[in-house]
PDB file of C-alpha atoms in Angstrom:
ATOM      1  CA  UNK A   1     -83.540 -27.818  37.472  1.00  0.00           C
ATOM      2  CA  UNK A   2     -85.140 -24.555  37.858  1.00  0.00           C
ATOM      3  CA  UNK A   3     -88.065 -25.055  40.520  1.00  0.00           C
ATOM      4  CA  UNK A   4     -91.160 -22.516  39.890  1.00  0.00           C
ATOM      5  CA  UNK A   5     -93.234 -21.239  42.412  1.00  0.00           C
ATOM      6  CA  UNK A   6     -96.599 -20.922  40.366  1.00  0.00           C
ATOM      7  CA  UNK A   7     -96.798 -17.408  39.925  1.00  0.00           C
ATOM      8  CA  UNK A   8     -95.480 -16.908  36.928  1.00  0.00           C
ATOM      9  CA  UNK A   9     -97.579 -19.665  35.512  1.00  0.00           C
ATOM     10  CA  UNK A  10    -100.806 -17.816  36.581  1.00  0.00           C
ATOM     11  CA  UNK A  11     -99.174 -14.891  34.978  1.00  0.00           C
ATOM     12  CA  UNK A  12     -99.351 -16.251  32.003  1.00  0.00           C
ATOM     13  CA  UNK A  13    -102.559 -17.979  32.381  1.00  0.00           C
ATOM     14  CA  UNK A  14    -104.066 -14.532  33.447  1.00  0.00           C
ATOM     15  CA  UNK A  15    -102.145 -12.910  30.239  1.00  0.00           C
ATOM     16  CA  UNK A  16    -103.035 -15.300  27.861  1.00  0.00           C
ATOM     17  CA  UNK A  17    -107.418 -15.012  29.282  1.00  0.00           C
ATOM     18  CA  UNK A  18    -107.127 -11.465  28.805  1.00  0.00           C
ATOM     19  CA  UNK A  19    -105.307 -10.919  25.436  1.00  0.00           C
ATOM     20  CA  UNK A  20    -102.260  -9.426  27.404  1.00  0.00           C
ATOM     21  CA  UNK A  21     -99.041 -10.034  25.634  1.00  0.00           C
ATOM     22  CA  UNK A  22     -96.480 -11.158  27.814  1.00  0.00           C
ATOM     23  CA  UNK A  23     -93.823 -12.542  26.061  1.00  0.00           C
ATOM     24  CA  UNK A  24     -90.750 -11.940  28.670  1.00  0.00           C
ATOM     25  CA  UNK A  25     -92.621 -13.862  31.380  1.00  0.00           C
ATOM     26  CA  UNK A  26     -93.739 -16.437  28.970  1.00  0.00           C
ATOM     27  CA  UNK A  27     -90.310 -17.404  28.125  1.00  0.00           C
ATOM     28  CA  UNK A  28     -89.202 -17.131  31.119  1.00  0.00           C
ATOM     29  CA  UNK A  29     -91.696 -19.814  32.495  1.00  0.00           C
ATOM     30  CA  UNK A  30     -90.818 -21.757  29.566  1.00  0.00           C
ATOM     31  CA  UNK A  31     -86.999 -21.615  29.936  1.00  0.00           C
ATOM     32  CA  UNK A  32     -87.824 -23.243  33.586  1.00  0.00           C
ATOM     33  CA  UNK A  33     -89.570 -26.257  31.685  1.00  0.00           C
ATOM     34  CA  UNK A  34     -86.816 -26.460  29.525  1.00  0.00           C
ATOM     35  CA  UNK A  35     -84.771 -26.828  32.894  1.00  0.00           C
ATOM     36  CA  UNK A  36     -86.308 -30.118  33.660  1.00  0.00           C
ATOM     37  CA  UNK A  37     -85.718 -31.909  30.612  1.00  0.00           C
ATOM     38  CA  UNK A  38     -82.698 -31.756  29.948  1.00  0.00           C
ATOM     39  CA  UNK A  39     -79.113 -31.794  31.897  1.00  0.00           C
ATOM     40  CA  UNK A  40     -77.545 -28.793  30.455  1.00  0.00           C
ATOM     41  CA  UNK A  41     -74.597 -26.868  31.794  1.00  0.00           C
ATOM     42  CA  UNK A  42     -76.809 -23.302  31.419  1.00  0.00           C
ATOM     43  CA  UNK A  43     -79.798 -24.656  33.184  1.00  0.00           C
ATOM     44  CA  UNK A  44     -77.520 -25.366  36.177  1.00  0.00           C
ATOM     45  CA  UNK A  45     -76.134 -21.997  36.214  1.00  0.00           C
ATOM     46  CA  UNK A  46     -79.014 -20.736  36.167  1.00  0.00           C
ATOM     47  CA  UNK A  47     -80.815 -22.636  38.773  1.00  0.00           C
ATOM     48  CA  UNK A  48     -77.368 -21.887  40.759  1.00  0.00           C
ATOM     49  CA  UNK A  49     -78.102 -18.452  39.894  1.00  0.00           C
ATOM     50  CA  UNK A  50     -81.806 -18.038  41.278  1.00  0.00           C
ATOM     51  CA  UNK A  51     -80.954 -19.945  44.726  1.00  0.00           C
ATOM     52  CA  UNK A  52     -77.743 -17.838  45.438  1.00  0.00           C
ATOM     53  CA  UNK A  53     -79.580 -14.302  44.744  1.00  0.00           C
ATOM     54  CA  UNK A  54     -83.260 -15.520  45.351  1.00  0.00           C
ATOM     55  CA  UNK A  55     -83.006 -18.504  47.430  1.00  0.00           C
ATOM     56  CA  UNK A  56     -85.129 -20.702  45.448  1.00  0.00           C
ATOM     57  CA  UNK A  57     -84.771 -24.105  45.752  1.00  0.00           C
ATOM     58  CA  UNK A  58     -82.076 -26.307  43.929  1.00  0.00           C
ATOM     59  CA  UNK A  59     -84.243 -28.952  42.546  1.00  0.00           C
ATOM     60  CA  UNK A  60     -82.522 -32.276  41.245  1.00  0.00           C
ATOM     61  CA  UNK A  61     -83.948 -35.364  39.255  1.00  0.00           C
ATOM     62  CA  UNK A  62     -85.836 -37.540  40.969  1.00  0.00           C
ATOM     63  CA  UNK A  63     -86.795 -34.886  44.362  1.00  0.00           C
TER      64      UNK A  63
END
């Protein structure tokens, strides 16, 4: 799954206490829960995706 680092969740947090619309980052974020619950072909591409160009963390069920 995708792993998040917390930022964009204060992002949001931040957004939504100030009236900010943020609706990219929100899905984003969102699209990394999705990630967790279920065992998708897309979410592994994508969380393939992030650690080859980013080198964020592979995460897999049960770490």
């Amino acid at each position: 799954w995708v792993a998040d680092s917390g930022e964009g969740r204060w992002t949001v947090k931040e957004a939504i206490d100030l009236d900010v619309p943020a609706p990219v980052i929100t899905l984003a974020l969102q699209a990394r829960f999705v990630s967790r619950q279920e065992e998708s072909f897309a979410a592994k591409l994508l969380a393939a995706m992030r650690n080859q160009f980013g080198g964020h963390a592979v995460k897999r069920e049960g770490n």
